Short mmCIF file of C-alpha atoms in Angstrom, two decimals:
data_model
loop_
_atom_site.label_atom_id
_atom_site.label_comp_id
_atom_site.label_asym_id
_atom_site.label_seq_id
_atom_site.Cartn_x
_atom_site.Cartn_y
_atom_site.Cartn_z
CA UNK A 1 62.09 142.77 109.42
CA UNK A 2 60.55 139.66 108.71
CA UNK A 3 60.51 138.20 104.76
CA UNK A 4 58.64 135.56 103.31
CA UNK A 5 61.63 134.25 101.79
CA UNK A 6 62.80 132.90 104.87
CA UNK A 7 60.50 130.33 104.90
CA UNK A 8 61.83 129.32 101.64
CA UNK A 9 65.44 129.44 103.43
CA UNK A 10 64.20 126.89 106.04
CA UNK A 11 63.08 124.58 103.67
CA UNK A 12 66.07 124.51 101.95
CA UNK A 13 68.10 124.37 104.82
CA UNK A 14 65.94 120.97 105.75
CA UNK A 15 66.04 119.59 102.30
CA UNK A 16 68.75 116.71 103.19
CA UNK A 17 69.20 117.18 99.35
CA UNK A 18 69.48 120.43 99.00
CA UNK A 19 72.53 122.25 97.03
CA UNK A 20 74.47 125.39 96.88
CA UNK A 21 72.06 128.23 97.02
CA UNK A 22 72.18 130.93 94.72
CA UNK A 23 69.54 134.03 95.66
CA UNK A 24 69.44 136.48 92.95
CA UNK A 25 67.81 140.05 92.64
CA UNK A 26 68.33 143.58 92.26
CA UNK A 27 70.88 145.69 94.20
CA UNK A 28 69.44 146.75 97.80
CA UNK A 29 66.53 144.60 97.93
CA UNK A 30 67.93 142.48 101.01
CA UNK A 31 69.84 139.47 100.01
CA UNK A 32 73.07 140.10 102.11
CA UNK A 33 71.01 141.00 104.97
CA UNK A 34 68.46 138.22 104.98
CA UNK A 35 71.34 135.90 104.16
CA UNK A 36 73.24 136.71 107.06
CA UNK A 37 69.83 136.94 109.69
CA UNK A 38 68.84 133.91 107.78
CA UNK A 39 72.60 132.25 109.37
CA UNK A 40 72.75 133.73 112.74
CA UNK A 41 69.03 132.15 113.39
CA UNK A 42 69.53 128.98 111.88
CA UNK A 43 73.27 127.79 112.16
CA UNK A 44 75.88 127.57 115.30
CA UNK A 45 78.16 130.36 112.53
CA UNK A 46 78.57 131.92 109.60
CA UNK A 47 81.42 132.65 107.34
CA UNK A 48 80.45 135.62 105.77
CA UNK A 49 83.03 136.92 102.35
CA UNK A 50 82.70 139.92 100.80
CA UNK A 51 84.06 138.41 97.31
CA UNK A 52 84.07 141.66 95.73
CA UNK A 53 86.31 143.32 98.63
CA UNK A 54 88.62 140.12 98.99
CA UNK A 55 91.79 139.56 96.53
CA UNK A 56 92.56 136.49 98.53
CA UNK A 57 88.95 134.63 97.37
CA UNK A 58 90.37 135.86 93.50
CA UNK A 59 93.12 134.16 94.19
CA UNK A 60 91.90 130.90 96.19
CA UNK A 61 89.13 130.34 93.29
CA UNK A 62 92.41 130.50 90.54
CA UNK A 63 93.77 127.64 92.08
CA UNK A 64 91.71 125.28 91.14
CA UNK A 65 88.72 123.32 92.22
CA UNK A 66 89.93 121.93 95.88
CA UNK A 67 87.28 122.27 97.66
CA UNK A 68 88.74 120.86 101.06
CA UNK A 69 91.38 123.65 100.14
CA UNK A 70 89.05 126.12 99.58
CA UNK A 71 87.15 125.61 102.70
CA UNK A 72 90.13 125.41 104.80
CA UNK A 73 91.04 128.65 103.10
CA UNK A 74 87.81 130.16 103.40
CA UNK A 75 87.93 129.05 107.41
CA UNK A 76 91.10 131.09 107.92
CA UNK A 77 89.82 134.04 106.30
CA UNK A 78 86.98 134.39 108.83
CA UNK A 79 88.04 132.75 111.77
CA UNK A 80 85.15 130.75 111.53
CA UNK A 81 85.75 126.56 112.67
CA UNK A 82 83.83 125.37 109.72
CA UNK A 83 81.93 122.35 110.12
CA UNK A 84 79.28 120.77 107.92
CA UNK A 85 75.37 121.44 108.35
CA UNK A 86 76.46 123.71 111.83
CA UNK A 87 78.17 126.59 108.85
CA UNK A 88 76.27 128.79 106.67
CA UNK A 89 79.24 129.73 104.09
CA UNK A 90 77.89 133.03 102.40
CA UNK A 91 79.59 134.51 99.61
CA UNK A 92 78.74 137.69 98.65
CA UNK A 93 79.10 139.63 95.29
CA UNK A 94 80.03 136.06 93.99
CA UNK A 95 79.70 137.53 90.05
CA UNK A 96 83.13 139.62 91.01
CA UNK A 97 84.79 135.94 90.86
CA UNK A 98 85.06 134.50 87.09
CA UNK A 99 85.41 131.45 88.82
CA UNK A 100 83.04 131.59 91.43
CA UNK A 101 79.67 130.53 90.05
CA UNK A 102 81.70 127.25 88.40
CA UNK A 103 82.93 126.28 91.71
CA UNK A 104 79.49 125.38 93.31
CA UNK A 105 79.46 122.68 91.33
CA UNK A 106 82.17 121.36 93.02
CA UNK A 107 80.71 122.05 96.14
CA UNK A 108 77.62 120.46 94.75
CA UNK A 109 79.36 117.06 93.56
CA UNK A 110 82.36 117.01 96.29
CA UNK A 111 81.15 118.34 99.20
CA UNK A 112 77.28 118.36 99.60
CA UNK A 113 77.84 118.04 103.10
CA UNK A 114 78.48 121.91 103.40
CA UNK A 115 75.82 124.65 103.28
CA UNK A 116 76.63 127.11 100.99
CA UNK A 117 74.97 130.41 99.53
CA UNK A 118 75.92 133.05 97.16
CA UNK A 119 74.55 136.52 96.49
CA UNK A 120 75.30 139.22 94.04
CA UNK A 121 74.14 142.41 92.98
CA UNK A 122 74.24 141.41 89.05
CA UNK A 123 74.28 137.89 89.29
CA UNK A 124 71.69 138.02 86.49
CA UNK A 125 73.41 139.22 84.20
CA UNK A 126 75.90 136.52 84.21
CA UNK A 127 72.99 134.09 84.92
CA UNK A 128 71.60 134.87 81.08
CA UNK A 129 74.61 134.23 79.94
CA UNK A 130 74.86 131.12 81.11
CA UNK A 131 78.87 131.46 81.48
CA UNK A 132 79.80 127.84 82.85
CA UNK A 133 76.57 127.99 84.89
CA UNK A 134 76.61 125.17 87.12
CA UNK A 135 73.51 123.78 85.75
CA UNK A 136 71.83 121.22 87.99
CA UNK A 137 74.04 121.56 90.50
CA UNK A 138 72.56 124.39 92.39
CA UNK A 139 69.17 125.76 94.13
CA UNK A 140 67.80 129.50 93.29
CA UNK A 141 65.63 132.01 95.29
CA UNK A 142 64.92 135.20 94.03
CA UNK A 143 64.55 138.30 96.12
CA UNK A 144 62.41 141.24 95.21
CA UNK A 145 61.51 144.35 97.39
CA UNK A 146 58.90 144.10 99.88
CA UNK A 147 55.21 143.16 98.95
CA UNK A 148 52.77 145.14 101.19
CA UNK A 149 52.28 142.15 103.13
CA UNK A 150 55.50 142.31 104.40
CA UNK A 151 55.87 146.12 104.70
CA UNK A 152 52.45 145.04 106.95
CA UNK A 153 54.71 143.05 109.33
CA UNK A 154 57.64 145.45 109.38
CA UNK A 155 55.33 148.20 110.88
CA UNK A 156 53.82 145.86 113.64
CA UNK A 157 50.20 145.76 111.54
CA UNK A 158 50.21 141.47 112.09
CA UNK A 159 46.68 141.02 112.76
CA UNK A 160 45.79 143.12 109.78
CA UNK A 161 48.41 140.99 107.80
CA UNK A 162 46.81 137.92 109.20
CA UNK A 163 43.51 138.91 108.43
CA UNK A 164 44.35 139.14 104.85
CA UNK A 165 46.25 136.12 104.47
CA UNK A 166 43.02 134.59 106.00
CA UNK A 167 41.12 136.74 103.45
CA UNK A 168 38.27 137.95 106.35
CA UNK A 169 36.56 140.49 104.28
CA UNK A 170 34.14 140.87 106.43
CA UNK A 171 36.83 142.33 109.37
CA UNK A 172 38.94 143.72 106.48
CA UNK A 173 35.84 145.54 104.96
CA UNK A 174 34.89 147.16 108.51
CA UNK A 175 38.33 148.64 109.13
CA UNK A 176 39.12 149.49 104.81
CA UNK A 177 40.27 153.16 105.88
CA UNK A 178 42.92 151.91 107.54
CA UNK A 179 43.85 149.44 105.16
CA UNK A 180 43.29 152.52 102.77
CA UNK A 181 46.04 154.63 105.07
CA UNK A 182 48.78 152.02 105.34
CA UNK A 183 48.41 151.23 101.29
CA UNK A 184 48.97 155.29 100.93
CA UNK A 185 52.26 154.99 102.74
CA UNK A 186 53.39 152.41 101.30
CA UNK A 187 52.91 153.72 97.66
CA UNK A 188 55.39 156.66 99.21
CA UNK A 189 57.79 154.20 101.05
CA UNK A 190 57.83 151.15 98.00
CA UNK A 191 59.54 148.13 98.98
CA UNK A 192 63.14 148.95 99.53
CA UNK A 193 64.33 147.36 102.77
CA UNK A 194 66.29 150.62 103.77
CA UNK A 195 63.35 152.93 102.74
CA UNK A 196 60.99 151.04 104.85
CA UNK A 197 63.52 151.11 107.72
CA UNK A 198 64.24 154.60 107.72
CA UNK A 199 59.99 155.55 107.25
CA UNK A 200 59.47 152.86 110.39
CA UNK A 201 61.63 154.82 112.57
CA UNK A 202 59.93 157.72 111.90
CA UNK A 203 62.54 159.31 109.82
CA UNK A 204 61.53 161.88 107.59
CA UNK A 205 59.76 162.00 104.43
CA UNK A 206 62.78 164.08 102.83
CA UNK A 207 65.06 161.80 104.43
CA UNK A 208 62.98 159.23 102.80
CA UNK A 209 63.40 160.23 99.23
CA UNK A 210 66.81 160.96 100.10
CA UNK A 211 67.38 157.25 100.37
CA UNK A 212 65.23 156.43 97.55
CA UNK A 213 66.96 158.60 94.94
CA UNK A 214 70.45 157.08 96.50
CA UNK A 215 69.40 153.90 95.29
CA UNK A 216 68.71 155.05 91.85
CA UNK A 217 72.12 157.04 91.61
CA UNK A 218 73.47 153.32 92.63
CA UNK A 219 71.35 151.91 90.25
CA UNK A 220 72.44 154.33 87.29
CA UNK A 221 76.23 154.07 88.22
CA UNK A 222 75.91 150.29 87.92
CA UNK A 223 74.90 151.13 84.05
CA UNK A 224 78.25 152.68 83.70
CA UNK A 225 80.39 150.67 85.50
CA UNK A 226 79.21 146.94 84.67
CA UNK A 227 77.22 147.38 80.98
CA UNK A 228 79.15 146.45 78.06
CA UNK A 229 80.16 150.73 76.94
CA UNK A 230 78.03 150.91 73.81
CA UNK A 231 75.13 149.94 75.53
CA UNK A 232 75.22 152.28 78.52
CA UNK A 233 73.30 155.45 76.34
CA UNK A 234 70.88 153.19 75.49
CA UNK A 235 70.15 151.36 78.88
CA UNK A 236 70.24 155.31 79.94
CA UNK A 237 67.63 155.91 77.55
CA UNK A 238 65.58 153.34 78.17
CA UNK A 239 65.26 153.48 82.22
CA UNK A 240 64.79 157.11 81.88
CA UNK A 241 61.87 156.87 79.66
CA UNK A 242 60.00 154.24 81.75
CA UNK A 243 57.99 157.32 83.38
CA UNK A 244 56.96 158.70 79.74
CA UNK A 245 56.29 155.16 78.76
CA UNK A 246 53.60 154.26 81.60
CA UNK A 247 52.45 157.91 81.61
CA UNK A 248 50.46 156.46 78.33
CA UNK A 249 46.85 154.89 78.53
CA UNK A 250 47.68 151.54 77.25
CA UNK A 251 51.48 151.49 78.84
CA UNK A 252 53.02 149.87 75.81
CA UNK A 253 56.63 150.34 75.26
CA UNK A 254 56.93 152.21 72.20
CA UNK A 255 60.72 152.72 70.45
CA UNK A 256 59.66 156.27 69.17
CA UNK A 257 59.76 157.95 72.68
CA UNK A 258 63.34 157.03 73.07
CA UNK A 259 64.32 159.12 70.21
CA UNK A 260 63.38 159.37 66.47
CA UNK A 261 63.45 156.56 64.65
CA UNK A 262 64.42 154.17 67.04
CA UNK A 263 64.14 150.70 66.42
CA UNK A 264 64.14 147.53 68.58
CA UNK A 265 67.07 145.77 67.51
CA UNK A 266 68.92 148.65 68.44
CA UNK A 267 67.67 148.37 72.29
CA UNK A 268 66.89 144.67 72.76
CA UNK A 269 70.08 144.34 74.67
CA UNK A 270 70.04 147.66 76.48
CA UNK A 271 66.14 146.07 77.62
CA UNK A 272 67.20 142.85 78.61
CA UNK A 273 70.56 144.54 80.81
CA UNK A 274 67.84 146.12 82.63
CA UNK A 275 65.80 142.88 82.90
CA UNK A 276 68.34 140.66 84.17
CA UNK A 277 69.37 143.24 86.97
CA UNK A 278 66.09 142.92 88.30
CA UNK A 279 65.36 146.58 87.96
CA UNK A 280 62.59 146.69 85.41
CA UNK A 281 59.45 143.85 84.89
CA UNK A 282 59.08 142.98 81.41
CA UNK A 283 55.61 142.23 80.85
CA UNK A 284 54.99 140.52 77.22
CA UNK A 285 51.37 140.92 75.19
CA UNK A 286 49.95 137.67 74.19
CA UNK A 287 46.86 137.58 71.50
CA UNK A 288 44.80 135.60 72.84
CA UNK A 289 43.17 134.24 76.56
CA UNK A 290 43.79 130.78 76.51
CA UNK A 291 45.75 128.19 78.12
CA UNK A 292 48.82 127.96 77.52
CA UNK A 293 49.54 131.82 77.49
CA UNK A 294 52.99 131.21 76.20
CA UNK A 295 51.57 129.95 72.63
CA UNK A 296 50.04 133.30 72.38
CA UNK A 297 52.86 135.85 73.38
CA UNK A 298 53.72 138.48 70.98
CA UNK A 299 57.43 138.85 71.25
CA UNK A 300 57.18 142.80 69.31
CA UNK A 301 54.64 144.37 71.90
CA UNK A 302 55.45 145.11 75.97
CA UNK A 303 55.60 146.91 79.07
CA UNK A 304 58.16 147.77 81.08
CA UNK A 305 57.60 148.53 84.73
CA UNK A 306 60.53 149.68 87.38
CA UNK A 307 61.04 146.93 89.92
CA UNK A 308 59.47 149.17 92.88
CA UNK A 309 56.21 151.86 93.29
CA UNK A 310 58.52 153.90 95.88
CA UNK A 311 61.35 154.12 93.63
CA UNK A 312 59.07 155.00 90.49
CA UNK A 313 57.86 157.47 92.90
CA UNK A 314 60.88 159.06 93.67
CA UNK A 315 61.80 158.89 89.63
CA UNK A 316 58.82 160.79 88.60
CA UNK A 317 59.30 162.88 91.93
CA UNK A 318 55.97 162.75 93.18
CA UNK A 319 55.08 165.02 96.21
CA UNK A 320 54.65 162.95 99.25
CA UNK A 321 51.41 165.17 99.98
CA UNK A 322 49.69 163.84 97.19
CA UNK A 323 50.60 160.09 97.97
CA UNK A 324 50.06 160.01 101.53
CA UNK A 325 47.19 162.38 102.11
CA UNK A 326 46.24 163.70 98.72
CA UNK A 327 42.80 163.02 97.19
CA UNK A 328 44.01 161.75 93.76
CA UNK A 329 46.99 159.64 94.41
CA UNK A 330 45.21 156.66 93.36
CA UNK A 331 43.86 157.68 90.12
CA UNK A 332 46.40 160.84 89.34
CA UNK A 333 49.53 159.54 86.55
CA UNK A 334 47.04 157.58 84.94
CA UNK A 335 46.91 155.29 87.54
CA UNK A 336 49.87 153.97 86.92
CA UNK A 337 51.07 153.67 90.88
CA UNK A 338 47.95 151.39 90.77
CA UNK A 339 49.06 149.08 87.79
CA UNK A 340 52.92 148.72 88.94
CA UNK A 341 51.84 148.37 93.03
CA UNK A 342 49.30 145.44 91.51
CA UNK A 343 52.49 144.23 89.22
CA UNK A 344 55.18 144.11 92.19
CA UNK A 345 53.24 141.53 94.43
CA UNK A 346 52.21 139.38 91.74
CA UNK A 347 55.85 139.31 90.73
CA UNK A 348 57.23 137.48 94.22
CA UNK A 349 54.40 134.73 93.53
CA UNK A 350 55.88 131.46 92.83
CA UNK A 351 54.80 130.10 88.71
CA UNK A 352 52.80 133.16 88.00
CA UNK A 353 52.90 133.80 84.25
CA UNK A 354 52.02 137.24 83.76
CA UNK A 355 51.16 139.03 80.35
CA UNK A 356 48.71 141.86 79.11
CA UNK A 357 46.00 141.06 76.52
CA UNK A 358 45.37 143.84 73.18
CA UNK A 359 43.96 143.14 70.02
CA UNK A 360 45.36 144.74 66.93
CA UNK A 361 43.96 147.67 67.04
CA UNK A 362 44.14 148.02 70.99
CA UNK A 363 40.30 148.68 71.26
CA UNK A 364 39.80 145.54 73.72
CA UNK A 365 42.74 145.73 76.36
CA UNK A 366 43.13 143.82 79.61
CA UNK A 367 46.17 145.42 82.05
CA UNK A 368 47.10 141.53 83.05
CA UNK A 369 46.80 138.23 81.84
CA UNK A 370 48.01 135.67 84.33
CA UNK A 371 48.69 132.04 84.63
CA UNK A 372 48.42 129.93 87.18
CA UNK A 373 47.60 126.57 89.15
CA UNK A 374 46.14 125.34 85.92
CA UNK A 375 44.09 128.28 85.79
CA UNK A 376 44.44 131.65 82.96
CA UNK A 377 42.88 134.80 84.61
CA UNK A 378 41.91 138.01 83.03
CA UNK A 379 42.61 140.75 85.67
CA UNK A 380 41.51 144.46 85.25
CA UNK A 381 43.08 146.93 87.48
CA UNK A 382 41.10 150.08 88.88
CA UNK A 383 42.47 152.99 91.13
CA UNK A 384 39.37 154.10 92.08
CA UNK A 385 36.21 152.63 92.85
CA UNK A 386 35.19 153.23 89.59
CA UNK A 387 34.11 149.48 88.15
CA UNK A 388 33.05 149.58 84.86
CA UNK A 389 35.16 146.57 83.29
CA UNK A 390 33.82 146.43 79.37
CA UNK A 391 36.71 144.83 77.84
CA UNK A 392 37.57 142.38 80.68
CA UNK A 393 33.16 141.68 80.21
CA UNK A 394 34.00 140.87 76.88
CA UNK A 395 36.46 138.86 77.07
CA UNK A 396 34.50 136.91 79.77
CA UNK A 397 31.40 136.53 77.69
CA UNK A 398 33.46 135.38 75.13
CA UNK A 399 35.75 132.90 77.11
CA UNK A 400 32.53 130.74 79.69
CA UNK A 401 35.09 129.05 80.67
CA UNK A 402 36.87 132.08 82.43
CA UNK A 403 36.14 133.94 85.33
CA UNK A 404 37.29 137.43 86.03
CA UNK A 405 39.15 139.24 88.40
CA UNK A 406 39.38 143.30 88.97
CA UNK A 407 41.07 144.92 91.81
CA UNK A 408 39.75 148.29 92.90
CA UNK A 409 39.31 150.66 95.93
CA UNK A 410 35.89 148.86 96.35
CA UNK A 411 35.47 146.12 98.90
CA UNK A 412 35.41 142.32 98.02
CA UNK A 413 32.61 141.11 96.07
CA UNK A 414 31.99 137.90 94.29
CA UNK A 415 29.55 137.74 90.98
CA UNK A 416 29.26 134.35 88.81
CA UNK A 417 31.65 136.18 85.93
CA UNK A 418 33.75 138.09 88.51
CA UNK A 419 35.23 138.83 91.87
CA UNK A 420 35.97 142.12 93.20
CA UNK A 421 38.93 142.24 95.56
CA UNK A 422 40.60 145.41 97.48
CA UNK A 423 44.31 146.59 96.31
CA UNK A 424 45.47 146.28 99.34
CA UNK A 425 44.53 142.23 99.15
CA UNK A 426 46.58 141.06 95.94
CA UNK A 427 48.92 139.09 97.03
CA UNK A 428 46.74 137.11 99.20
CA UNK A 429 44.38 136.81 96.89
CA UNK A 430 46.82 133.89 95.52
CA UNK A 431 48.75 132.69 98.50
CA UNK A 432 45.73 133.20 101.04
CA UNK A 433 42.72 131.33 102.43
CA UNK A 434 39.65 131.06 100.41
CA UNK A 435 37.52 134.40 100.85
CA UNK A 436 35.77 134.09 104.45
CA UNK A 437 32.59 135.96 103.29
#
């Protein structure tokens, strides 16, 4: 299936400066997969190393920095003849190695000649705690689960794709139902590379969830197997609750649902374990909508939203009935399958601040505050075609110099405060064309 981040591969493949490639994300999203498509398209071979399976790469990285050795080493291993810019060396589960991360920059500052990229399942983790990180001496991607852009392009739907990317509202607007459809199934399906594979071939729906609840299993063994053991109740705590949490109407994380008398420094690090595995979004509240956003954050008030709308769906075991063909799906749980699909593609857009806007006493609330190209936007998120936007009016009317943005079931509309866009056009709302209209 075809991923936007190759693109990003092939430029820095043809960046004659480019470095050792690190590409992060959560477990199952697609790095080892796109890593080694990404090779087999692109290079004459690939050495491909399973770090965490290998005792011999344990022992080659103990021995020191050689890289010439540890090429030659790395060469036997596979059987590959590697050669520089013809080899894509991939090694995977790289956070296995103590030693691993340090030694890119050796590759980086000995042997720049050689292509080189590492994956890992919890590579974030060590990442934040910046454990002789290589600093400066390597590239990063990060990989999240499919937007609905590319789920478009996995089931064959290009010219749809394309006419979103080209934002043609006027083609989009004439077909919406069946923009409408293939938004339902992928609320059911989410993201997940082998969840979209197994829905494609027309596997089903129980088979579906079947995968989807796998992947959550994984996820919750990981707690127990990698987190530090005092934390692992708490990071259980806190990933189960996310459902309770967004099942509220202003979403806040609140300490009290976890148990009585919880309190945040008791869960900070169980919430930022989560964060740095790429399985939750932390979205911060700032207190006011100005530029910079960062000035304003509020470090005491968030969200938290799981990485993926099929997986939520599969947490909260919603029926596929209701999602696919079901007349509620968009507005039943509060909407929140509307506010964390909106969330998930704005979260694979390159320097997108994101934040939520509250005052004090949370009368005024917008669902996202973003940042970017110069520009802060106050979005409102509807699951219906309902559009009655009276705090994200107020804050507009209050703010001149900002202009509003609400995305709804209703077809694309552009007033001088506002513009009205379809769900199923988010994330080409910032990557695509200007609105052909």
């Amino acid at each position: 299936m075809e991923r936007k981040a190759y693109k990003q591969l092939l430029e820095w493949k043809n960046n004659p400066r480019h470095k050792p490639l690190i590409v992060n994300g959560a477990r199952q999203v697609g790095k080892t997969w796109l890593l080694k498509y990404f090779g087999e398209k692109e290079y004459k071979n690939v050495a491909y190393i399973n770090c965490d399976k290998s005792i011999q790469m344990k022992a080659i990285f103990e021995d020191g920095y050689d890289i010439p050795r540890i090429i030659r080493n790395i060469s036997a291993m596979t059987n590959v003849d590697i050669r520089p810019h013809e080899t894509l060396i991939i090694l995977d589960e790289i956070q296995s190695i103590p030693k691993g991360l340090p030694a890119l920059k050796y590759f980086c500052e000995d042997a720049p000649e050689y292509d080189v990229a590492v994956a890992g399942s919890l590579l974030g983790i060590q990442l934040h705690r910046g454990e002789s990180f290589p600093v400066g001496k390597v590239d990063m991607l990060k990989l999240f689960p499919l937007t609905f852009g590319e789920f478009l392009m996995a089931k064959g739907e290009n010219i749809k794709k394309e006419a979103l990317d080209n934002q043609d509202y006027e083609s989009i607007d004439a077909i919406a139902p069946l923009y409408v459809d293939l938004l339902r199934q992928y609320y059911f399906t989410g993201g997940m590379p082998a969840a979209v594979s197994a829905f494609i071939e027309g596997q089903p729906l129980s088979a579906i969830r079947q995968i989807q609840q796998g992947i959550l299993s994984d996820y919750q063994r990981d707690f127990s197997k990698h987190a530090p053991g005092n934390e692992v109740p708490r990071i259980n705590l806190v990933w189960n609750s996310i459902p309770s949490q967004l099942g509220k109407e202003n979403r806040k994380f609140i300490y009290g649902l976890l148990k009585k008398g919880a309190r945040a420094k008791d869960y900070e690090l169980a919430i930022q374990w989560l964060v740095d595995c790429g399985l939750v979004y932390k979205i911060p509240r700032v207190s006011k909508v100005a530029m910079p956003l960062r000035f304003y954050e509020d470090f005491s008030a968030f969200k938290l939203f799981t990485l993926d709308v099929g997986l939520f769906g599969a947490m909260v075991n919603a029926p596929a009935n209701e999602i696919l063909i079901g007349s509620d799906i968009f507005s039943e749980y509060k909407g929140t399958f509307t506010e964390l699909y909106v969330l998930q593609q704005m979260e694979t857009i390159n320097d997108l601040d994101i934040y939520y806007y509250s005052t004090e006493d949370s009368r005024t609330e917008i669902d996202f505050v973003v940042q970017h190209e110069g520009k802060v936007t106050p979005i409102e998120v509807k699951a219906e075609e309902n559009l009655r936007a009276k705090s994200l009016r107020q804050i507009v009317t209050n703010n001149p110099s900002l202009h509003g943005l609400r995305f709804s079931m209703s077809n694309y509309r552009h007033e001088d405060w506002l513009d009205n866009v379809p769900l199923y056009g988010v994330e080409a709302r910032f990557i695509g064309k200007k609105p052909n209209c």
